Structures are given as structure tokens and as C-alpha cells.
mmCIF file of C-alpha atoms in Angstrom:
data_model
loop_
_atom_site.group_PDB
_atom_site.id
_atom_site.type_symbol
_atom_site.label_atom_id
_atom_site.label_comp_id
_atom_site.label_asym_id
_atom_site.label_seq_id
_atom_site.Cartn_x
_atom_site.Cartn_y
_atom_site.Cartn_z
ATOM 1 C CA UNK A 937 105.310 120.880 98.982
ATOM 2 C CA UNK A 938 106.147 117.600 100.578
ATOM 3 C CA UNK A 939 103.509 115.079 100.403
ATOM 4 C CA UNK A 940 103.287 111.284 100.399
ATOM 5 C CA UNK A 941 103.439 109.486 97.089
ATOM 6 C CA UNK A 942 102.546 105.766 96.693
ATOM 7 C CA UNK A 943 105.660 103.801 95.879
ATOM 8 C CA UNK A 944 104.358 100.316 95.854
ATOM 9 C CA UNK A 945 101.282 98.254 96.595
ATOM 10 C CA UNK A 946 100.535 94.707 97.606
ATOM 11 C CA UNK A 947 97.627 92.394 98.717
ATOM 12 C CA UNK A 948 96.715 89.088 99.920
ATOM 13 C CA UNK A 949 93.514 87.003 100.144
ATOM 14 C CA UNK A 950 93.357 83.778 102.112
ATOM 15 C CA UNK A 951 93.130 80.495 100.086
ATOM 16 C CA UNK A 952 89.713 79.268 101.375
ATOM 17 C CA UNK A 953 86.895 80.443 99.179
ATOM 18 C CA UNK A 954 83.150 80.445 100.425
ATOM 19 C CA UNK A 955 80.803 80.788 97.493
ATOM 20 C CA UNK A 956 77.106 82.006 97.657
ATOM 21 C CA UNK A 957 76.102 78.323 97.107
ATOM 22 C CA UNK A 958 78.014 77.357 100.149
ATOM 23 C CA UNK A 959 76.138 80.170 102.187
ATOM 24 C CA UNK A 960 72.757 78.871 100.796
ATOM 25 C CA UNK A 961 73.460 75.743 103.052
ATOM 26 C CA UNK A 962 73.807 77.864 106.033
ATOM 27 C CA UNK A 963 70.942 80.316 105.885
ATOM 28 C CA UNK A 964 67.784 81.022 103.959
ATOM 29 C CA UNK A 965 69.219 82.813 100.828
ATOM 30 C CA UNK A 966 70.193 82.188 97.405
ATOM 31 C CA UNK A 967 73.053 83.115 95.052
ATOM 32 C CA UNK A 968 70.840 85.063 92.801
ATOM 33 C CA UNK A 969 69.526 87.248 95.816
ATOM 34 C CA UNK A 970 73.042 87.898 97.187
ATOM 35 C CA UNK A 971 74.450 88.842 93.719
ATOM 36 C CA UNK A 972 71.498 91.164 92.891
ATOM 37 C CA UNK A 973 71.609 92.887 96.302
ATOM 38 C CA UNK A 974 75.327 93.113 96.980
ATOM 39 C CA UNK A 975 77.320 92.051 93.736
ATOM 40 C CA UNK A 976 79.063 89.277 95.808
ATOM 41 C CA UNK A 977 79.536 85.745 94.531
ATOM 42 C CA UNK A 978 82.347 84.613 96.859
ATOM 43 C CA UNK A 979 84.470 85.689 99.744
ATOM 44 C CA UNK A 980 87.686 84.394 101.458
ATOM 45 C CA UNK A 981 88.000 83.028 104.847
ATOM 46 C CA UNK A 982 91.153 82.782 107.125
ATOM 47 C CA UNK A 983 92.492 79.408 108.047
ATOM 48 C CA UNK A 984 92.096 78.459 111.651
ATOM 49 C CA UNK A 985 95.789 79.119 112.267
ATOM 50 C CA UNK A 986 95.740 82.623 110.643
ATOM 51 C CA UNK A 987 95.237 85.859 112.478
ATOM 52 C CA UNK A 988 95.046 89.555 111.059
ATOM 53 C CA UNK A 989 98.812 89.978 111.414
ATOM 54 C CA UNK A 990 99.560 86.922 109.107
ATOM 55 C CA UNK A 991 97.450 88.420 106.368
ATOM 56 C CA UNK A 992 99.143 91.858 106.931
ATOM 57 C CA UNK A 993 102.527 90.363 106.698
ATOM 58 C CA UNK A 994 102.000 88.812 103.218
ATOM 59 C CA UNK A 995 100.419 92.054 101.788
ATOM 60 C CA UNK A 996 103.146 94.229 103.281
ATOM 61 C CA UNK A 997 105.990 92.019 101.897
ATOM 62 C CA UNK A 998 104.379 92.308 98.541
ATOM 63 C CA UNK A 999 103.962 96.053 98.644
ATOM 64 C CA UNK A 1000 107.715 96.325 99.781
ATOM 65 C CA UNK A 1001 108.700 94.239 96.909
ATOM 66 C CA UNK A 1002 106.549 96.205 94.604
ATOM 67 C CA UNK A 1003 108.191 99.481 95.891
ATOM 68 C CA UNK A 1004 111.757 98.011 95.493
ATOM 69 C CA UNK A 1005 112.691 98.654 99.367
ATOM 70 C CA UNK A 1006 113.240 96.505 102.337
ATOM 71 C CA UNK A 1007 111.773 96.674 105.935
ATOM 72 C CA UNK A 1008 114.888 98.669 107.123
ATOM 73 C CA UNK A 1009 113.846 101.467 104.686
ATOM 74 C CA UNK A 1010 110.437 101.939 106.581
ATOM 75 C CA UNK A 1011 110.127 104.474 109.458
ATOM 76 C CA UNK A 1012 106.465 104.268 110.244
ATOM 77 C CA UNK A 1013 103.956 101.627 110.434
ATOM 78 C CA UNK A 1014 100.143 101.957 110.468
ATOM 79 C CA UNK A 1015 97.692 98.912 110.441
ATOM 80 C CA UNK A 1016 94.138 99.784 109.998
ATOM 81 C CA UNK A 1017 91.912 96.957 111.491
ATOM 82 C CA UNK A 1018 88.912 96.269 113.633
ATOM 83 C CA UNK A 1019 90.065 92.762 114.066
ATOM 84 C CA UNK A 1020 93.397 92.897 115.459
ATOM 85 C CA UNK A 1021 95.490 89.832 116.707
ATOM 86 C CA UNK A 1022 95.092 90.968 120.234
ATOM 87 C CA UNK A 1023 94.151 93.899 122.388
ATOM 88 C CA UNK A 1024 97.858 94.709 122.956
ATOM 89 C CA UNK A 1025 100.559 94.698 121.515
ATOM 90 C CA UNK A 1026 99.190 96.421 118.390
ATOM 91 C CA UNK A 1027 99.221 94.387 115.099
ATOM 92 C CA UNK A 1028 101.459 97.011 113.751
ATOM 93 C CA UNK A 1029 104.110 96.663 116.407
ATOM 94 C CA UNK A 1030 104.242 92.803 115.778
ATOM 95 C CA UNK A 1031 104.311 93.467 112.063
ATOM 96 C CA UNK A 1032 107.126 96.067 112.628
ATOM 97 C CA UNK A 1033 109.202 93.102 114.235
ATOM 98 C CA UNK A 1034 108.361 90.470 111.611
ATOM 99 C CA UNK A 1035 109.434 92.638 108.772
ATOM 100 C CA UNK A 1036 112.691 93.692 110.471
ATOM 101 C CA UNK A 1037 111.740 97.333 110.470
ATOM 102 C CA UNK A 1038 114.009 99.631 112.332
ATOM 103 C CA UNK A 1039 113.413 99.387 116.143
ATOM 104 C CA UNK A 1040 112.030 102.633 117.476
ATOM 105 C CA UNK A 1041 110.020 103.298 114.504
ATOM 106 C CA UNK A 1042 106.391 104.427 115.552
ATOM 107 C CA UNK A 1043 104.039 101.598 114.706
ATOM 108 C CA UNK A 1044 100.241 101.683 115.856
ATOM 109 C CA UNK A 1045 96.974 100.450 114.873
ATOM 110 C CA UNK A 1046 93.982 102.622 113.658
ATOM 111 C CA UNK A 1047 90.509 101.400 114.438
ATOM 112 C CA UNK A 1048 87.990 103.101 112.076
ATOM 113 C CA UNK A 1049 86.195 100.029 110.690
ATOM 114 C CA UNK A 1050 85.739 100.042 106.938
ATOM 115 C CA UNK A 1051 87.228 103.572 106.663
ATOM 116 C CA UNK A 1052 90.418 102.409 108.440
ATOM 117 C CA UNK A 1053 92.676 102.494 105.524
ATOM 118 C CA UNK A 1054 91.753 105.880 104.432
ATOM 119 C CA UNK A 1055 92.179 107.170 107.968
ATOM 120 C CA UNK A 1056 95.432 105.437 108.167
ATOM 121 C CA UNK A 1057 96.613 106.919 104.621
ATOM 122 C CA UNK A 1058 95.576 110.452 105.876
ATOM 123 C CA UNK A 1059 97.529 110.026 109.137
ATOM 124 C CA UNK A 1060 100.733 108.814 107.161
ATOM 125 C CA UNK A 1061 100.475 111.660 104.892
ATOM 126 C CA UNK A 1062 100.347 113.964 107.805
ATOM 127 C CA UNK A 1063 103.598 112.411 109.176
ATOM 128 C CA UNK A 1064 105.209 112.879 105.939
ATOM 129 C CA UNK A 1065 104.140 116.378 105.383
ATOM 130 C CA UNK A 1066 105.382 117.473 108.911
ATOM 131 C CA UNK A 1067 108.684 115.735 108.200
ATOM 132 C CA UNK A 1068 108.224 113.156 111.055
ATOM 133 C CA UNK A 1069 108.357 110.274 108.545
ATOM 134 C CA UNK A 1070 110.004 109.642 105.120
ATOM 135 C CA UNK A 1071 108.889 106.156 104.137
ATOM 136 C CA UNK A 1072 105.574 104.839 105.987
ATOM 137 C CA UNK A 1073 104.008 101.457 105.409
ATOM 138 C CA UNK A 1074 100.368 101.549 105.580
ATOM 139 C CA UNK A 1075 98.292 98.229 105.829
ATOM 140 C CA UNK A 1076 94.525 97.457 105.993
ATOM 141 C CA UNK A 1077 94.015 93.948 107.119
ATOM 142 C CA UNK A 1078 90.863 92.091 108.612
ATOM 143 C CA UNK A 1079 89.539 88.760 109.696
ATOM 144 C CA UNK A 1080 86.016 89.834 109.527
ATOM 145 C CA UNK A 1081 84.676 86.297 109.390
ATOM 146 C CA UNK A 1082 85.959 85.894 113.022
ATOM 147 C CA UNK A 1083 83.135 88.187 114.195
ATOM 148 C CA UNK A 1084 80.423 86.985 111.836
ATOM 149 C CA UNK A 1085 77.183 85.139 112.933
ATOM 150 C CA UNK A 1086 76.867 82.476 110.298
ATOM 151 C CA UNK A 1087 73.185 82.219 111.179
ATOM 152 C CA UNK A 1088 72.378 85.866 110.285
ATOM 153 C CA UNK A 1089 71.740 86.103 106.612
ATOM 154 C CA UNK A 1090 71.762 89.792 106.881
ATOM 155 C CA UNK A 1091 75.445 89.772 107.709
ATOM 156 C CA UNK A 1092 77.108 86.617 106.850
ATOM 157 C CA UNK A 1093 76.699 86.958 103.094
ATOM 158 C CA UNK A 1094 78.516 90.324 103.202
ATOM 159 C CA UNK A 1095 82.024 89.905 104.773
ATOM 160 C CA UNK A 1096 85.165 88.245 103.945
ATOM 161 C CA UNK A 1097 88.892 88.387 105.034
ATOM 162 C CA UNK A 1098 91.912 89.879 103.342
ATOM 163 C CA UNK A 1099 94.755 92.575 103.445
ATOM 164 C CA UNK A 1100 96.173 95.291 101.439
ATOM 165 C CA UNK A 1101 99.161 97.559 101.754
ATOM 166 C CA UNK A 1102 101.037 100.493 100.234
ATOM 167 C CA UNK A 1103 104.490 101.959 100.828
ATOM 168 C CA UNK A 1104 104.578 105.706 100.771
ATOM 169 C CA UNK A 1105 107.579 107.900 100.432
ATOM 170 C CA UNK A 1106 108.086 111.734 100.699
ATOM 171 C CA UNK A 1107 107.945 113.553 97.333
ATOM 172 C CA UNK A 1108 108.372 117.122 96.296
ATOM 173 C CA UNK A 1109 106.775 116.537 92.960
ATOM 174 C CA UNK A 1110 103.011 117.023 91.895
ATOM 175 C CA UNK A 1111 102.155 113.224 92.366
ATOM 176 C CA UNK A 1112 101.109 111.822 95.802
ATOM 177 C CA UNK A 1113 98.244 112.383 98.250
ATOM 178 C CA UNK A 1114 96.694 115.787 97.297
ATOM 179 C CA UNK A 1115 94.223 115.820 100.114
ATOM 180 C CA UNK A 1116 92.447 113.596 102.667
ATOM 181 C CA UNK A 1117 89.367 114.141 104.331
ATOM 182 C CA UNK A 1118 88.194 112.071 107.722
ATOM 183 C CA UNK A 1119 84.944 112.308 109.419
ATOM 184 C CA UNK A 1120 82.947 110.489 112.135
ATOM 185 C CA UNK A 1121 79.516 110.649 113.833
ATOM 186 C CA UNK A 1122 79.080 108.263 116.856
ATOM 187 C CA UNK A 1123 75.218 108.979 117.126
ATOM 188 C CA UNK A 1124 74.720 106.245 114.504
ATOM 189 C CA UNK A 1125 76.368 103.520 116.680
ATOM 190 C CA UNK A 1126 73.240 101.574 116.762
ATOM 191 C CA UNK A 1127 72.999 100.917 113.008
ATOM 192 C CA UNK A 1128 76.290 98.968 112.818
ATOM 193 C CA UNK A 1129 78.236 97.757 115.590
ATOM 194 C CA UNK A 1130 79.868 94.732 117.656
ATOM 195 C CA UNK A 1131 78.292 94.895 121.082
ATOM 196 C CA UNK A 1132 81.223 93.402 122.766
ATOM 197 C CA UNK A 1133 84.507 94.729 124.356
ATOM 198 C CA UNK A 1134 86.786 94.566 127.407
ATOM 199 C CA UNK A 1135 84.751 97.139 129.157
ATOM 200 C CA UNK A 1136 81.665 94.966 128.611
ATOM 201 C CA UNK A 1137 83.002 91.779 130.144
ATOM 202 C CA UNK A 1138 84.431 88.602 128.631
ATOM 203 C CA UNK A 1139 81.366 86.635 129.605
ATOM 204 C CA UNK A 1140 79.842 88.265 126.364
ATOM 205 C CA UNK A 1141 81.800 85.796 124.308
ATOM 206 C CA UNK A 1142 79.408 83.097 125.699
ATOM 207 C CA UNK A 1143 76.512 84.256 123.360
ATOM 208 C CA UNK A 1144 76.556 86.092 120.304
ATOM 209 C CA UNK A 1145 77.492 89.412 121.559
ATOM 210 C CA UNK A 1146 80.730 89.268 119.844
ATOM 211 C CA UNK A 1147 79.344 89.385 116.387
ATOM 212 C CA UNK A 1148 78.502 92.107 113.944
ATOM 213 C CA UNK A 1149 74.946 93.687 114.255
ATOM 214 C CA UNK A 1150 73.648 95.654 111.240
ATOM 215 C CA UNK A 1151 70.435 97.398 110.357
ATOM 216 C CA UNK A 1152 71.144 97.141 106.742
ATOM 217 C CA UNK A 1153 68.654 99.223 104.896
ATOM 218 C CA UNK A 1154 69.250 102.187 107.239
ATOM 219 C CA UNK A 1155 73.113 101.887 106.812
ATOM 220 C CA UNK A 1156 72.579 101.786 102.999
ATOM 221 C CA UNK A 1157 70.668 105.036 103.095
ATOM 222 C CA UNK A 1158 73.237 106.933 105.196
ATOM 223 C CA UNK A 1159 76.277 105.651 103.324
ATOM 224 C CA UNK A 1160 74.985 106.733 99.842
ATOM 225 C CA UNK A 1161 74.078 110.251 101.211
ATOM 226 C CA UNK A 1162 77.353 110.438 103.175
ATOM 227 C CA UNK A 1163 79.607 109.225 100.382
ATOM 228 C CA UNK A 1164 78.076 111.886 98.045
ATOM 229 C CA UNK A 1165 79.077 114.480 100.438
ATOM 230 C CA UNK A 1166 82.640 113.312 100.934
ATOM 231 C CA UNK A 1167 83.114 113.213 97.161
ATOM 232 C CA UNK A 1168 81.825 116.692 96.777
ATOM 233 C CA UNK A 1169 84.185 117.927 99.575
ATOM 234 C CA UNK A 1170 87.234 116.243 98.257
ATOM 235 C CA UNK A 1171 86.826 117.868 94.763
ATOM 236 C CA UNK A 1172 85.892 121.217 96.083
ATOM 237 C CA UNK A 1173 88.838 121.267 98.497
ATOM 238 C CA UNK A 1174 91.338 120.393 95.601
ATOM 239 C CA UNK A 1175 89.616 122.579 93.079
ATOM 240 C CA UNK A 1176 89.035 119.536 90.887
ATOM 241 C CA UNK A 1177 86.306 118.861 88.537
ATOM 242 C CA UNK A 1178 84.615 115.495 88.666
ATOM 243 C CA UNK A 1179 85.562 115.126 84.919
ATOM 244 C CA UNK A 1180 89.150 115.011 85.876
ATOM 245 C CA UNK A 1181 89.044 111.834 87.925
ATOM 246 C CA UNK A 1182 90.541 108.835 86.132
ATOM 247 C CA UNK A 1183 89.572 106.265 88.698
ATOM 248 C CA UNK A 1184 87.220 105.864 91.590
ATOM 249 C CA UNK A 1185 88.427 103.330 94.075
ATOM 250 C CA UNK A 1186 85.648 102.816 96.571
ATOM 251 C CA UNK A 1187 85.233 100.802 99.718
ATOM 252 C CA UNK A 1188 83.899 97.450 98.349
ATOM 253 C CA UNK A 1189 80.814 97.001 100.564
ATOM 254 C CA UNK A 1190 77.951 96.796 98.111
ATOM 255 C CA UNK A 1191 77.697 97.020 94.315
ATOM 256 C CA UNK A 1192 74.544 99.249 94.778
ATOM 257 C CA UNK A 1193 76.455 101.765 96.892
ATOM 258 C CA UNK A 1194 79.444 101.852 94.415
ATOM 259 C CA UNK A 1195 77.061 102.386 91.644
ATOM 260 C CA UNK A 1196 75.225 105.125 93.351
ATOM 261 C CA UNK A 1197 78.508 107.052 94.150
ATOM 262 C CA UNK A 1198 79.653 106.510 90.469
ATOM 263 C CA UNK A 1199 76.368 108.170 89.264
ATOM 264 C CA UNK A 1200 76.995 111.086 91.312
ATOM 265 C CA UNK A 1201 80.361 111.552 89.845
ATOM 266 C CA UNK A 1202 78.896 111.046 86.369
ATOM 267 C CA UNK A 1203 81.699 108.341 86.089
ATOM 268 C CA UNK A 1204 81.076 105.292 83.922
ATOM 269 C CA UNK A 1205 81.458 101.999 85.752
ATOM 270 C CA UNK A 1206 84.438 101.097 83.524
ATOM 271 C CA UNK A 1207 86.387 103.770 85.337
ATOM 272 C CA UNK A 1208 85.419 102.353 88.816
ATOM 273 C CA UNK A 1209 87.581 99.689 90.338
ATOM 274 C CA UNK A 1210 85.164 96.808 91.594
ATOM 275 C CA UNK A 1211 86.416 93.886 93.398
ATOM 276 C CA UNK A 1212 83.769 93.275 95.738
ATOM 277 C CA UNK A 1213 82.347 90.203 93.862
ATOM 278 C CA UNK A 1214 85.502 88.269 94.602
ATOM 279 C CA UNK A 1215 86.019 88.796 98.017
ATOM 280 C CA UNK A 1216 83.026 90.703 99.734
ATOM 281 C CA UNK A 1217 83.347 93.387 102.268
ATOM 282 C CA UNK A 1218 86.847 93.031 103.875
ATOM 283 C CA UNK A 1219 86.481 96.325 105.876
ATOM 284 C CA UNK A 1220 89.678 98.367 106.084
ATOM 285 C CA UNK A 1221 91.361 96.093 103.631
ATOM 286 C CA UNK A 1222 88.956 96.421 100.812
ATOM 287 C CA UNK A 1223 90.147 99.893 99.305
ATOM 288 C CA UNK A 1224 94.011 98.729 99.281
ATOM 289 C CA UNK A 1225 92.963 95.402 97.768
ATOM 290 C CA UNK A 1226 91.209 97.119 95.076
ATOM 291 C CA UNK A 1227 94.060 99.751 94.425
ATOM 292 C CA UNK A 1228 96.610 96.769 94.246
ATOM 293 C CA UNK A 1229 94.371 94.813 91.840
ATOM 294 C CA UNK A 1230 93.973 97.690 89.466
ATOM 295 C CA UNK A 1231 97.780 98.532 89.517
ATOM 296 C CA UNK A 1232 98.826 95.112 88.989
ATOM 297 C CA UNK A 1233 96.618 94.417 86.229
ATOM 298 C CA UNK A 1234 97.679 97.552 84.371
ATOM 299 C CA UNK A 1235 94.411 99.663 84.591
ATOM 300 C CA UNK A 1236 95.878 102.260 86.887
ATOM 301 C CA UNK A 1237 98.989 104.045 85.327
ATOM 302 C CA UNK A 1238 101.261 106.525 86.781
ATOM 303 C CA UNK A 1239 100.026 110.157 86.589
ATOM 304 C CA UNK A 1240 96.456 109.212 86.798
ATOM 305 C CA UNK A 1241 94.045 110.943 89.312
ATOM 306 C CA UNK A 1242 92.518 108.553 91.867
ATOM 307 C CA UNK A 1243 89.719 109.141 94.350
ATOM 308 C CA UNK A 1244 89.566 106.665 97.234
ATOM 309 C CA UNK A 1245 86.471 106.802 99.733
ATOM 310 C CA UNK A 1246 85.071 104.659 102.284
ATOM 311 C CA UNK A 1247 82.149 104.456 104.816
ATOM 312 C CA UNK A 1248 82.170 102.234 107.879
ATOM 313 C CA UNK A 1249 80.698 101.507 111.209
ATOM 314 C CA UNK A 1250 81.007 104.295 113.893
ATOM 315 C CA UNK A 1251 79.883 105.868 111.623
ATOM 316 C CA UNK A 1252 83.169 106.786 110.090
ATOM 317 C CA UNK A 1253 83.940 108.075 106.406
ATOM 318 C CA UNK A 1254 86.772 109.454 104.548
ATOM 319 C CA UNK A 1255 88.314 110.153 101.241
ATOM 320 C CA UNK A 1256 91.680 110.577 99.610
ATOM 321 C CA UNK A 1257 92.541 112.255 96.483
ATOM 322 C CA UNK A 1258 95.822 110.791 94.998
ATOM 323 C CA UNK A 1259 97.891 111.542 91.996
ATOM 324 C CA UNK A 1260 99.406 108.147 91.295
#
């Protein structure tokens, strides 16, 4: 059976660091409160001159270098983001040109909020399995601080900017993406959303309609229950016992959600990749950043079984079971 295997990984975090102590100067909160509730102690913020595609470019270049291939070897580009450079062209199309990827290769963005990278990974795997692509580039890149209300203490403490990427290739071996599971339920729209878009008029940018709005406690409850179900679905579909999972690589939104998911898997926290403290919630970028971090520091090794999962606005959620 042909499936997509991970050939190389890469990530990038902007240089500017905003600590919890910096946030204390903006809103009524404290370093201790943020750490206890979220596990976050700092986040990265893009420079004024940077856009989503700039972050994606560096992460992608590092993934290509890790994979030992060049842009000309890529035949599909998917960028997962909810903060693209522009409405169109897609960030993926511009990235294709900047990396000198062959003209004509399909390139497009996927918008599924924090689940975006899992969605993009699942889509790329389907391209490979169908024979439509042999070496995709999948990127999760976000400039979430551009849609933050820095006066809202419920959201400004949570999010940061960054990008992560993987190069995939077709493989006939047992390694690679074993299965992916993608879901959505739009009935939860009012719990986590940005109430602005072209259809609602550009005048919305004159107030705070272009910023994230979230009902945090309700999102937390739904996220924990939903991630438990997607984990069970992933294991049952592949006929894998939870004891066989070597690493859980969750969406880096909140340490309490991560701990709850690990508990359901009966997986000790030292087998869970946690990077949320260093960069906060980077939405679609968080899973590939965590993956690259653990690959580069030697924790994740070839042949190990990885479970990646994410939950985001929409609501969207998904998982990917991968033999690395």
C-alpha cells in the first residue's frame, strides 16, 4: 500500500518574545495565573514587516534541508492557515514561487483554524495514495497576534506566531501516515470565532470585529471530550492499542487539555511532546512545530508510532496516526 511518509521537518519562531510579565503590563493578569491555567510563559510575535508567508518560507526551507531535497522536487504545496497574507492569491501559491517549486504544481491554502495542519496532512496523504502527488510540502503557518485584542485578557495571553512544515514522500513501506480522521461541527461557531470577513464589510476593521472572540470555559469542555473521541477513533480504526503509542503530539493550546488527553491514553507526560510554554497557541503551526522540536532534539526516532491531534475553531478536529 502506498502512503505518505515524513521525509523531513522544519519550523520557525519569530525573534520577538513577549513574556507573561509583559502581558501583566497590558491587562489585569499575572504570570502565575497564566502558567497555572495554560502552561504558557512566553509567546513569539511577528515583526511589523513579516507576514504569514515569511514564516512559512523559513519553516519550509528548513524542512527541505532536513529532507535533503530542493523545491524542484516538490509536486504539491498545502499551507494550513487562518491568517493568510491576503484573500488571494493563496499563501501556498506565493510560497510555491518563492521556493522555486515547479510551475503547475497544485498549491492551495486550508483553513481549519487550529486543526489546519492535521487537515492538510490528511489531504496530502490522500493525494499520495491516489498517485496524484509523490512529494508534497505541508506547512502550518500563523500570525495569530495580528487578530488579537490586546485588551482582552481571555485571549491575548493564549496565542502566538510561528510556522512548522513537513516534506512527505510516497512510500511502499510500513512507515508513514497510517490513517487520518477529520471532522467539523459548525453549530459551535459562537464559542470561538472572528466576527469579520469580506462578506461582512471592511468597515468592521474600524472596531474590534477583526479580533478573536472566545468563550474559554465552554471551549475547554468541548475540546477535552472531542479529543477523547478522536483518539479512540484513531486507535480503533488502525486496530492499535493505546499502549503501542510512543509519542502523543497534541495541538499546543493549553497544558490542561494536553494533560487530560494524555490521561485518557494512560500515557505518561514524558511521552507527550509539550512546547506550548515557549510559544503559546500558534494555531495550525503548533503541531508541526512540536513535531520538529522533538525530532530535532532526538526524542522522536524513526520507527516510532506517533499520534497527532488537534481541535480548533469551527469547531474542527482531527488526528493522524503516523509511523515515523
